[in-house]
Amino acid sequence: MSDKKANEPENLPPAADGGLLDRRLFLKKGLSFGAGAALVGRPFRASADEPPPWMKTPGEPFTNYGVPSPHEKEAIRWISANSAAPGNGISWTPLHKLEGIVTPNGLHFERHHNGVPQIDPHRHRLLIHGLVENPLSFGVNDLLRYPMVSRLCFVECGGNSNAGWHEEPIQTPVGYFHGLASCSEWTGVPLAIILDEAGLRPDARWLVAEGADAAAMNISIPVEKALDDAVLALYQNGERLRPENGYPLRLIVPGWEAVLSVKWLRRLQAATGPVMARNETAKYTELLPSGKARQFTFVMEAKSIITFPSPGRHLHGPGLYQISGLAWSGRGRIKRVEISADGGRSWAEAALQDPVLPQCFTRFRLPWRWNGAPLVLKSRAVDETGYVQPEREALIAERGRHGYFHYNAIVCWAVAADGSVSHTYG
């Protein structure tokens, strides 16, 4: 067979059943992925049409702050507010509308308990007190003088994906199911520097963090984590935090449930024990089948989702496609993502797109030759500690039927013969 024929989609060797191909296919020469025709089997013909109207008149004037194209108006957050409690609710990052690993600031998910405070940065202060030798108080301008670091990491609500506990699979775009997770470059002052300056006493084991919102949301954080990699964030993706993301100061606790990354941070109290606030007793605590309760389950375990194809998207006939998705783990780096196109009987390893960073979104991709037959797609993440994302049945067997938080089971998409995609439990 000639090299040209060997590179035709129908002649490519499979990596697993269901049409999954070798991840290194993207590196092959001679494949016409860029033409569009090879991807979906549709003809593409170049033409020399008349120049479009936007090539005939001057464009729009400069603006002080950019906004998305009006043609991208569907890439927005879906809001789920509590009508009985104004200011209480969530909004979802549209993961199915995004690419790469960075979430635009205006699309970062939100969880508010009592609205978004509009804080004057000149009047906002951070207090460090409790079991410290030198209680300290900082204005925002004081913190801006300190050495800063940047961490590219995800922030994920402990309640993300909790529709997975339902008896029937929810049918909604993937961002409105798993989009209480976002990934940004956070820049600010390492909390360890400030705690060292305050002089933590040896008996200080916890920090109680409190926000300046009208709910005075507070939560307890082990000192070891605070000293390890927590950041007092002032910037997000290069610009100052937005009010909805914690302006002017937010705590970032990489890899741990988002409730610990307290927005509008105003107080850190060093203590011998946790404060036992609502969000570590009535919430974020779950009853197991054994009768014991899971409490202080900080780390977000390894997880992956296929964002293309996914519910709401449509395949336009048999042909060569690129499966794409996101994986992340609070334990460290993603080591491997495997994809199955036959409901889990066989698996092919996906390519991981650089950079692959600890506690960060990792983009994965795999070429796929769909023959038009119905099948089930699923992805499985493995992190550098060896943790393997569990099947849904295994997660329920371990955690029972009363779960609400930390749902990270393997997610399955059913592809029908007409190209439609739906959520299934396999």
CSV table of C-alpha atoms in Angstrom, one decimal:
chain,number,residue,atom,x,y,z
A,1,MET,CA,0.0,0.0,0.0
A,2,SER,CA,1.4,3.4,-0.9
A,3,ASP,CA,2.0,6.0,1.9
A,4,LYS,CA,-0.8,8.1,0.6
A,5,LYS,CA,-3.3,5.2,0.8
A,6,ALA,CA,-2.0,4.2,4.2
A,7,ASN,CA,-2.9,7.7,5.5
A,8,GLU,CA,-6.5,7.6,4.3
A,9,PRO,CA,-8.9,7.5,7.2
A,10,GLU,CA,-10.4,4.1,6.3
A,11,ASN,CA,-6.9,2.5,6.3
A,12,LEU,CA,-5.6,3.8,9.6
A,13,PRO,CA,-5.0,1.1,12.2
A,14,PRO,CA,-7.3,1.2,15.3
A,15,ALA,CA,-6.0,1.7,18.8
A,16,ALA,CA,-9.2,0.2,20.3
A,17,ASP,CA,-12.7,-0.8,19.3
A,18,GLY,CA,-15.3,1.6,18.2
A,19,GLY,CA,-13.0,3.5,15.8
A,20,LEU,CA,-10.5,4.9,18.3
A,21,LEU,CA,-7.2,5.6,16.6
A,22,ASP,CA,-3.6,6.1,17.8
A,23,ARG,CA,-3.1,9.4,19.6
A,24,ARG,CA,0.1,9.9,17.6
A,25,LEU,CA,-2.0,10.1,14.4
A,26,PHE,CA,-2.0,13.9,14.8
A,27,LEU,CA,1.7,13.9,14.2
A,28,LYS,CA,1.5,12.0,11.0
A,29,LYS,CA,2.5,13.8,7.8
A,30,GLY,CA,0.2,13.7,4.8
A,31,LEU,CA,-3.1,13.8,6.6
A,32,SER,CA,-5.4,16.6,5.5
A,33,PHE,CA,-7.0,17.4,8.9
A,34,GLY,CA,-7.0,21.1,8.1
A,35,ALA,CA,-9.2,20.8,5.1
A,36,GLY,CA,-12.3,19.9,7.0
A,37,ALA,CA,-13.2,17.2,4.4
A,38,ALA,CA,-11.1,14.5,6.1
A,39,LEU,CA,-12.8,15.2,9.5
A,40,VAL,CA,-16.4,14.8,8.6
A,41,GLY,CA,-16.4,13.4,5.1
A,42,ARG,CA,-17.9,16.4,3.5
A,43,PRO,CA,-16.5,18.0,0.3
A,44,PHE,CA,-14.8,21.4,0.6
A,45,ARG,CA,-14.3,23.5,-2.4
A,46,ALA,CA,-12.2,26.7,-2.4
A,47,SER,CA,-13.7,29.6,-4.4
A,48,ALA,CA,-12.8,33.2,-5.3
A,49,ASP,CA,-16.1,34.8,-4.1
A,50,GLU,CA,-16.7,38.5,-3.9
A,51,PRO,CA,-15.0,40.0,-0.8
A,52,PRO,CA,-17.4,40.1,2.2
A,53,PRO,CA,-18.9,43.4,3.2
A,54,TRP,CA,-16.5,43.8,6.2
A,55,MET,CA,-13.6,44.0,3.7
A,56,LYS,CA,-15.2,47.0,2.0
A,57,THR,CA,-15.8,49.4,4.9
A,58,PRO,CA,-13.6,50.6,7.9
A,59,GLY,CA,-14.0,48.5,11.0
A,60,GLU,CA,-15.2,49.5,14.5
A,61,PRO,CA,-13.3,52.1,16.5
A,62,PHE,CA,-11.0,51.3,19.5
A,63,THR,CA,-12.6,50.4,22.8
A,64,ASN,CA,-11.3,50.7,26.4
A,65,TYR,CA,-12.1,47.1,27.3
A,66,GLY,CA,-12.8,44.2,24.9
A,67,VAL,CA,-15.9,42.2,24.6
A,68,PRO,CA,-16.6,38.9,22.8
A,69,SER,CA,-18.0,38.9,19.2
A,70,PRO,CA,-21.8,39.2,19.1
A,71,HIS,CA,-21.7,36.0,17.1
A,72,GLU,CA,-20.4,34.1,20.2
A,73,LYS,CA,-23.4,35.1,22.4
A,74,GLU,CA,-24.1,31.5,23.3
A,75,ALA,CA,-20.8,31.2,25.2
A,76,ILE,CA,-22.3,32.5,28.4
A,77,ARG,CA,-22.9,31.2,32.0
A,78,TRP,CA,-26.1,29.5,32.8
A,79,ILE,CA,-27.5,31.0,36.0
A,80,SER,CA,-29.3,28.8,38.6
A,81,ALA,CA,-30.5,31.2,41.3
A,82,ASN,CA,-32.5,30.5,44.5
A,83,SER,CA,-35.7,32.5,44.0
A,84,ALA,CA,-36.5,32.2,47.7
A,85,ALA,CA,-33.2,33.8,48.7
A,86,PRO,CA,-32.0,36.7,46.5
A,87,GLY,CA,-28.3,36.7,46.0
A,88,ASN,CA,-28.0,32.9,46.6
A,89,GLY,CA,-27.3,30.7,43.7
A,90,ILE,CA,-24.7,29.5,41.1
A,91,SER,CA,-23.7,30.1,37.5
A,92,TRP,CA,-22.0,27.5,35.3
A,93,THR,CA,-18.9,27.7,33.1
A,94,PRO,CA,-19.9,26.7,29.6
A,95,LEU,CA,-17.1,24.1,29.2
A,96,HIS,CA,-18.7,22.8,26.0
A,97,LYS,CA,-18.2,26.2,24.4
A,98,LEU,CA,-14.5,26.6,25.4
A,99,GLU,CA,-11.1,25.2,24.2
A,100,GLY,CA,-7.7,24.9,25.8
A,101,ILE,CA,-7.5,25.0,29.6
A,102,VAL,CA,-7.9,28.6,30.7
A,103,THR,CA,-11.4,29.9,31.6
A,104,PRO,CA,-12.0,33.5,30.6
A,105,ASN,CA,-12.6,35.7,33.7
A,106,GLY,CA,-16.2,36.5,32.6
A,107,LEU,CA,-17.1,32.8,32.3
A,108,HIS,CA,-15.6,31.6,35.6
A,109,PHE,CA,-18.3,29.8,37.5
A,110,GLU,CA,-19.9,31.5,40.5
A,111,ARG,CA,-21.3,30.4,43.9
A,112,HIS,CA,-22.7,33.2,46.0
A,113,HIS,CA,-24.5,33.0,49.3
A,114,ASN,CA,-25.7,36.6,49.6
A,115,GLY,CA,-24.9,38.4,46.4
A,116,VAL,CA,-21.7,40.0,45.2
A,117,PRO,CA,-20.3,42.8,47.4
A,118,GLN,CA,-19.1,46.0,45.7
A,119,ILE,CA,-15.9,46.6,47.8
A,120,ASP,CA,-13.9,49.8,47.8
A,121,PRO,CA,-10.3,48.5,47.8
A,122,HIS,CA,-9.1,51.5,49.7
A,123,ARG,CA,-11.3,50.5,52.6
A,124,HIS,CA,-10.8,46.8,52.5
A,125,ARG,CA,-8.3,45.2,54.9
A,126,LEU,CA,-7.1,41.7,55.7
A,127,LEU,CA,-6.7,40.8,59.4
A,128,ILE,CA,-4.3,38.0,60.6
A,129,HIS,CA,-5.0,37.2,64.2
A,130,GLY,CA,-5.6,34.5,66.8
A,131,LEU,CA,-2.6,32.2,67.6
A,132,VAL,CA,0.1,34.5,66.1
A,133,GLU,CA,2.9,36.4,67.8
A,134,ASN,CA,2.2,39.6,65.8
A,135,PRO,CA,-1.4,40.2,64.7
A,136,LEU,CA,-1.3,42.1,61.4
A,137,SER,CA,-3.6,44.1,59.2
A,138,PHE,CA,-3.0,44.7,55.5
A,139,GLY,CA,-4.6,47.1,53.0
A,140,VAL,CA,-4.7,46.0,49.4
A,141,ASN,CA,-1.9,48.4,48.5
A,142,ASP,CA,0.2,46.9,51.3
A,143,LEU,CA,-0.1,43.4,49.8
A,144,LEU,CA,0.7,44.7,46.3
A,145,ARG,CA,4.2,45.5,47.5
A,146,TYR,CA,4.9,41.9,48.5
A,147,PRO,CA,6.6,39.4,46.2
A,148,MET,CA,4.1,37.6,44.1
A,149,VAL,CA,3.7,34.2,42.4
A,150,SER,CA,1.4,32.8,39.7
A,151,ARG,CA,-0.3,29.4,39.9
A,152,LEU,CA,-2.3,28.0,37.0
A,153,CYS,CA,-4.9,25.8,38.7
A,154,PHE,CA,-8.5,24.8,38.7
A,155,VAL,CA,-11.1,25.8,41.2
A,156,GLU,CA,-14.0,23.3,41.6
A,157,CYS,CA,-17.1,23.4,43.8
A,158,GLY,CA,-17.4,20.4,46.0
A,159,GLY,CA,-21.0,20.1,44.7
A,160,ASN,CA,-19.9,20.0,41.0
A,161,SER,CA,-21.5,17.2,38.9
A,162,ASN,CA,-23.8,16.2,41.7
A,163,ALA,CA,-26.6,15.4,39.2
A,164,GLY,CA,-24.6,12.2,38.7
A,165,TRP,CA,-26.1,10.9,42.0
A,166,HIS,CA,-29.6,11.1,40.4
A,167,GLU,CA,-31.4,7.8,39.5
A,168,GLU,CA,-31.8,9.0,35.8
A,169,PRO,CA,-29.0,10.7,33.8
A,170,ILE,CA,-29.5,14.4,33.4
A,171,GLN,CA,-29.7,15.6,29.8
A,172,THR,CA,-28.0,19.0,29.6
A,173,PRO,CA,-24.9,20.4,27.9
A,174,VAL,CA,-21.7,19.3,29.7
A,175,GLY,CA,-20.9,22.7,31.0
A,176,TYR,CA,-24.3,22.9,32.8
A,177,PHE,CA,-23.5,19.5,34.5
A,178,HIS,CA,-19.8,19.8,35.2
A,179,GLY,CA,-19.2,23.5,34.9
A,180,LEU,CA,-18.9,24.4,38.6
A,181,ALA,CA,-15.2,24.0,37.7
A,182,SER,CA,-12.9,26.6,36.0
A,183,CYS,CA,-9.2,27.1,35.5
A,184,SER,CA,-7.2,30.4,35.8
A,185,GLU,CA,-3.8,31.8,36.3
A,186,TRP,CA,-4.0,33.3,39.8
A,187,THR,CA,-1.4,35.8,40.9
A,188,GLY,CA,-0.8,37.1,44.4
A,189,VAL,CA,1.2,36.8,47.6
A,190,PRO,CA,2.1,33.3,49.0
A,191,LEU,CA,0.1,33.0,52.2
A,192,ALA,CA,3.2,31.4,53.8
A,193,ILE,CA,5.1,34.7,53.6
A,194,ILE,CA,2.3,36.5,55.5
A,195,LEU,CA,1.9,33.8,58.1
A,196,ASP,CA,5.7,33.8,58.7
A,197,GLU,CA,5.6,37.5,59.2
A,198,ALA,CA,2.7,37.2,61.7
A,199,GLY,CA,4.6,34.4,63.6
A,200,LEU,CA,2.3,31.4,63.8
A,201,ARG,CA,2.4,29.9,67.3
A,202,PRO,CA,3.3,26.1,67.5
A,203,ASP,CA,-0.2,25.3,68.7
A,204,ALA,CA,-1.9,26.9,65.6
A,205,ARG,CA,-3.2,23.9,63.6
A,206,TRP,CA,-6.1,25.6,61.6
A,207,LEU,CA,-6.9,28.9,59.9
A,208,VAL,CA,-10.4,30.2,59.9
A,209,ALA,CA,-10.9,32.2,56.7
A,210,GLU,CA,-13.8,34.7,56.5
A,211,GLY,CA,-15.1,36.7,53.5
A,212,ALA,CA,-16.4,40.2,53.5
A,213,ASP,CA,-19.7,39.4,51.8
A,214,ALA,CA,-23.1,39.8,53.5
A,215,ALA,CA,-23.1,36.1,54.5
A,216,ALA,CA,-19.7,36.4,56.2
A,217,MET,CA,-18.9,33.0,54.8
A,218,ASN,CA,-16.3,31.2,56.8
A,219,ILE,CA,-14.4,27.9,56.7
A,220,SER,CA,-11.5,26.2,58.3
A,221,ILE,CA,-8.2,25.3,56.5
A,222,PRO,CA,-5.4,23.1,57.9
A,223,VAL,CA,-2.2,25.1,58.5
A,224,GLU,CA,-0.1,22.6,56.6
A,225,LYS,CA,-2.0,23.3,53.4
A,226,ALA,CA,-1.9,27.1,54.0
A,227,LEU,CA,1.8,27.0,54.3
A,228,ASP,CA,2.3,24.7,51.4
A,229,ASP,CA,0.8,26.4,48.3
A,230,ALA,CA,-2.1,28.8,49.3
A,231,VAL,CA,-2.1,32.2,47.6
A,232,LEU,CA,-3.6,35.6,48.5
A,233,ALA,CA,-4.8,36.2,44.9
A,234,LEU,CA,-5.1,39.8,43.6
A,235,TYR,CA,-5.0,39.0,39.9
A,236,GLN,CA,-6.8,36.5,37.7
A,237,ASN,CA,-5.6,35.8,34.2
A,238,GLY,CA,-3.5,38.9,34.2
A,239,GLU,CA,-6.1,41.4,35.4
A,240,ARG,CA,-7.3,42.4,38.8
A,241,LEU,CA,-10.0,40.1,40.2
A,242,ARG,CA,-13.5,40.8,39.2
A,243,PRO,CA,-16.1,41.5,42.0
A,244,GLU,CA,-17.9,38.1,41.3
A,245,ASN,CA,-14.5,36.3,41.6
A,246,GLY,CA,-13.5,37.9,44.9
A,247,TYR,CA,-12.3,41.5,44.3
A,248,PRO,CA,-10.1,42.8,45.7
A,249,LEU,CA,-8.7,39.8,47.5
A,250,ARG,CA,-9.3,36.1,47.3
A,251,LEU,CA,-7.7,33.1,48.9
A,252,ILE,CA,-6.7,30.3,46.5
A,253,VAL,CA,-6.2,26.8,47.9
A,254,PRO,CA,-5.1,24.7,44.9
A,255,GLY,CA,-6.7,21.3,44.3
A,256,TRP,CA,-9.1,21.5,47.3
A,257,GLU,CA,-12.8,22.1,47.2
A,258,ALA,CA,-13.6,25.7,46.1
A,259,VAL,CA,-15.4,26.6,49.3
A,260,LEU,CA,-12.0,27.0,50.9
A,261,SER,CA,-10.9,29.5,48.3
A,262,VAL,CA,-12.7,32.2,50.2
A,263,LYS,CA,-13.7,35.3,48.1
A,264,TRP,CA,-13.5,38.9,49.4
A,265,LEU,CA,-11.1,37.6,52.1
A,266,ARG,CA,-11.1,39.8,55.2
A,267,ARG,CA,-9.9,37.7,58.1
A,268,LEU,CA,-7.6,34.7,58.9
A,269,GLN,CA,-7.7,33.5,62.4
A,270,ALA,CA,-5.1,31.0,63.6
A,271,ALA,CA,-6.7,28.4,66.0
A,272,THR,CA,-6.1,25.0,67.5
A,273,GLY,CA,-9.2,23.5,65.9
A,274,PRO,CA,-11.7,24.0,63.1
A,275,VAL,CA,-14.5,26.5,63.6
A,276,MET,CA,-17.2,23.8,62.8
A,277,ALA,CA,-19.1,26.3,60.6
A,278,ARG,CA,-22.1,25.4,58.5
A,279,ASN,CA,-20.0,24.6,55.5
A,280,GLU,CA,-18.0,21.9,57.4
A,281,THR,CA,-20.9,20.4,59.4
A,282,ALA,CA,-24.4,20.7,57.8
A,283,LYS,CA,-22.7,20.9,54.4
A,284,TYR,CA,-19.7,19.1,52.9
A,285,THR,CA,-20.3,16.3,55.3
A,286,GLU,CA,-22.0,13.0,54.0
A,287,LEU,CA,-23.3,9.9,55.6
A,288,LEU,CA,-21.7,6.7,54.3
A,289,PRO,CA,-23.3,3.2,54.0
A,290,SER,CA,-21.3,2.2,57.0
A,291,GLY,CA,-23.1,4.8,59.1
A,292,LYS,CA,-19.9,6.9,59.4
A,293,ALA,CA,-19.8,10.5,58.1
A,294,ARG,CA,-17.3,11.9,55.6
A,295,GLN,CA,-16.1,15.3,56.9
A,296,PHE,CA,-13.2,17.6,55.9
A,297,THR,CA,-12.9,15.9,52.5
A,298,PHE,CA,-10.9,18.7,51.0
A,299,VAL,CA,-9.1,17.2,47.9
A,300,MET,CA,-10.9,17.1,44.6
A,301,GLU,CA,-10.2,13.6,43.2
A,302,ALA,CA,-9.2,12.9,39.6
A,303,LYS,CA,-11.9,13.4,37.0
A,304,SER,CA,-12.3,13.7,33.3
A,305,ILE,CA,-15.1,14.6,30.9
A,306,ILE,CA,-15.4,14.5,27.1
A,307,THR,CA,-16.4,18.0,25.9
A,308,PHE,CA,-16.6,17.0,22.2
A,309,PRO,CA,-18.7,15.2,21.3
A,310,SER,CA,-21.1,15.8,24.2
A,311,PRO,CA,-24.9,16.3,24.7
A,312,GLY,CA,-26.2,19.2,22.6
A,313,ARG,CA,-23.6,18.6,19.9
A,314,HIS,CA,-24.4,16.7,16.7
A,315,LEU,CA,-22.1,14.6,14.5
A,316,HIS,CA,-22.8,15.2,10.8
A,317,GLY,CA,-22.4,11.7,9.5
A,318,PRO,CA,-19.6,9.0,9.6
A,319,GLY,CA,-16.0,10.2,9.3
A,320,LEU,CA,-12.9,11.2,11.1
A,321,TYR,CA,-13.4,13.3,14.3
A,322,GLN,CA,-11.3,14.6,17.2
A,323,ILE,CA,-12.5,13.6,20.6
A,324,SER,CA,-11.6,16.3,23.1
A,325,GLY,CA,-12.0,16.9,26.8
A,326,LEU,CA,-10.7,18.0,30.1
A,327,ALA,CA,-9.1,16.1,33.0
A,328,TRP,CA,-7.9,17.3,36.4
A,329,SER,CA,-6.9,16.1,39.9
A,330,GLY,CA,-6.4,17.8,43.2
A,331,ARG,CA,-3.7,15.3,44.0
A,332,GLY,CA,-1.3,16.5,41.4
A,333,ARG,CA,-0.7,16.1,37.6
A,334,ILE,CA,-2.9,14.0,35.3
A,335,LYS,CA,-0.7,11.1,34.2
A,336,ARG,CA,-3.0,9.5,31.6
A,337,VAL,CA,-6.5,9.7,30.1
A,338,GLU,CA,-8.0,6.7,28.4
A,339,ILE,CA,-11.0,6.7,26.1
A,340,SER,CA,-13.4,3.9,25.3
A,341,ALA,CA,-15.8,3.9,22.3
A,342,ASP,CA,-17.4,0.5,23.2
A,343,GLY,CA,-18.8,1.1,26.6
A,344,GLY,CA,-15.6,0.2,28.5
A,345,ARG,CA,-14.6,-3.1,26.9
A,346,SER,CA,-11.5,-1.6,25.3
A,347,TRP,CA,-9.6,1.6,25.9
A,348,ALA,CA,-7.1,3.8,23.9
A,349,GLU,CA,-4.8,6.3,25.5
A,350,ALA,CA,-5.4,9.9,24.6
A,351,ALA,CA,-2.8,12.6,23.8
A,352,LEU,CA,-2.3,15.1,26.6
A,353,GLN,CA,-1.8,18.7,25.5
A,354,ASP,CA,1.0,20.7,27.1
A,355,PRO,CA,1.2,22.1,29.6
A,356,VAL,CA,0.3,19.3,32.1
A,357,LEU,CA,0.5,21.0,35.5
A,358,PRO,CA,-0.4,19.9,39.0
A,359,GLN,CA,-4.0,20.8,40.2
A,360,CYS,CA,-4.7,22.2,36.7
A,361,PHE,CA,-7.0,21.5,33.8
A,362,THR,CA,-5.4,19.2,31.3
A,363,ARG,CA,-6.7,19.1,27.7
A,364,PHE,CA,-6.8,15.6,26.1
A,365,ARG,CA,-7.5,14.6,22.5
A,366,LEU,CA,-7.8,11.5,20.4
A,367,PRO,CA,-8.6,10.8,16.7
A,368,TRP,CA,-11.8,8.8,16.2
A,369,ARG,CA,-13.2,7.2,13.0
A,370,TRP,CA,-16.9,6.9,13.5
A,371,ASN,CA,-18.6,4.4,11.2
A,372,GLY,CA,-22.1,5.7,12.0
A,373,ALA,CA,-23.1,2.9,14.3
A,374,PRO,CA,-24.5,3.7,17.8
A,375,LEU,CA,-22.0,3.4,20.6
A,376,VAL,CA,-21.0,4.7,24.1
A,377,LEU,CA,-18.1,7.0,24.7
A,378,LYS,CA,-16.4,7.4,28.1
A,379,SER,CA,-13.1,8.8,29.5
A,380,ARG,CA,-11.1,7.7,32.5
A,381,ALA,CA,-8.4,9.8,34.2
A,382,VAL,CA,-5.4,8.5,36.1
A,383,ASP,CA,-3.3,11.0,38.1
A,384,GLU,CA,0.4,10.9,39.1
A,385,THR,CA,-0.5,9.3,42.5
A,386,GLY,CA,-2.0,6.3,40.7
A,387,TYR,CA,-5.6,7.2,41.6
A,388,VAL,CA,-8.0,6.0,38.9
A,389,GLN,CA,-11.3,7.7,38.2
A,390,PRO,CA,-14.0,5.2,39.3
A,391,GLU,CA,-16.9,3.8,37.4
A,392,ARG,CA,-20.3,5.2,38.7
A,393,GLU,CA,-21.3,1.8,40.2
A,394,ALA,CA,-18.0,1.7,42.2
A,395,LEU,CA,-18.5,5.2,43.5
A,396,ILE,CA,-22.0,4.5,44.6
A,397,ALA,CA,-21.0,1.3,46.3
A,398,GLU,CA,-18.4,3.2,48.3
A,399,ARG,CA,-20.4,6.3,49.1
A,400,GLY,CA,-24.0,5.1,49.1
A,401,ARG,CA,-27.1,6.8,47.7
A,402,HIS,CA,-27.0,9.9,50.0
A,403,GLY,CA,-24.1,11.6,48.2
A,404,TYR,CA,-24.1,15.2,47.2
A,405,PHE,CA,-20.5,16.3,47.1
A,406,HIS,CA,-17.3,15.1,45.4
A,407,TYR,CA,-19.0,13.2,42.5
A,408,ASN,CA,-16.1,12.2,40.1
A,409,ALA,CA,-17.4,9.0,38.4
A,410,ILE,CA,-16.7,8.2,34.8
A,411,VAL,CA,-19.2,9.9,32.5
A,412,CYS,CA,-20.7,8.2,29.5
A,413,TRP,CA,-22.1,9.7,26.3
A,414,ALA,CA,-24.3,7.7,24.0
A,415,VAL,CA,-23.9,8.4,20.3
A,416,ALA,CA,-26.9,7.5,18.2
A,417,ALA,CA,-26.9,6.6,14.6
A,418,ASP,CA,-28.3,10.0,13.6
A,419,GLY,CA,-25.3,11.7,15.3
A,420,SER,CA,-27.1,13.0,18.3
A,421,VAL,CA,-25.4,12.6,21.7
A,422,SER,CA,-27.0,12.0,25.1
A,423,HIS,CA,-26.0,11.2,28.7
A,424,THR,CA,-26.2,7.6,29.7
A,425,TYR,CA,-25.2,5.5,32.7
A,426,GLY,CA,-23.6,3.0,30.3
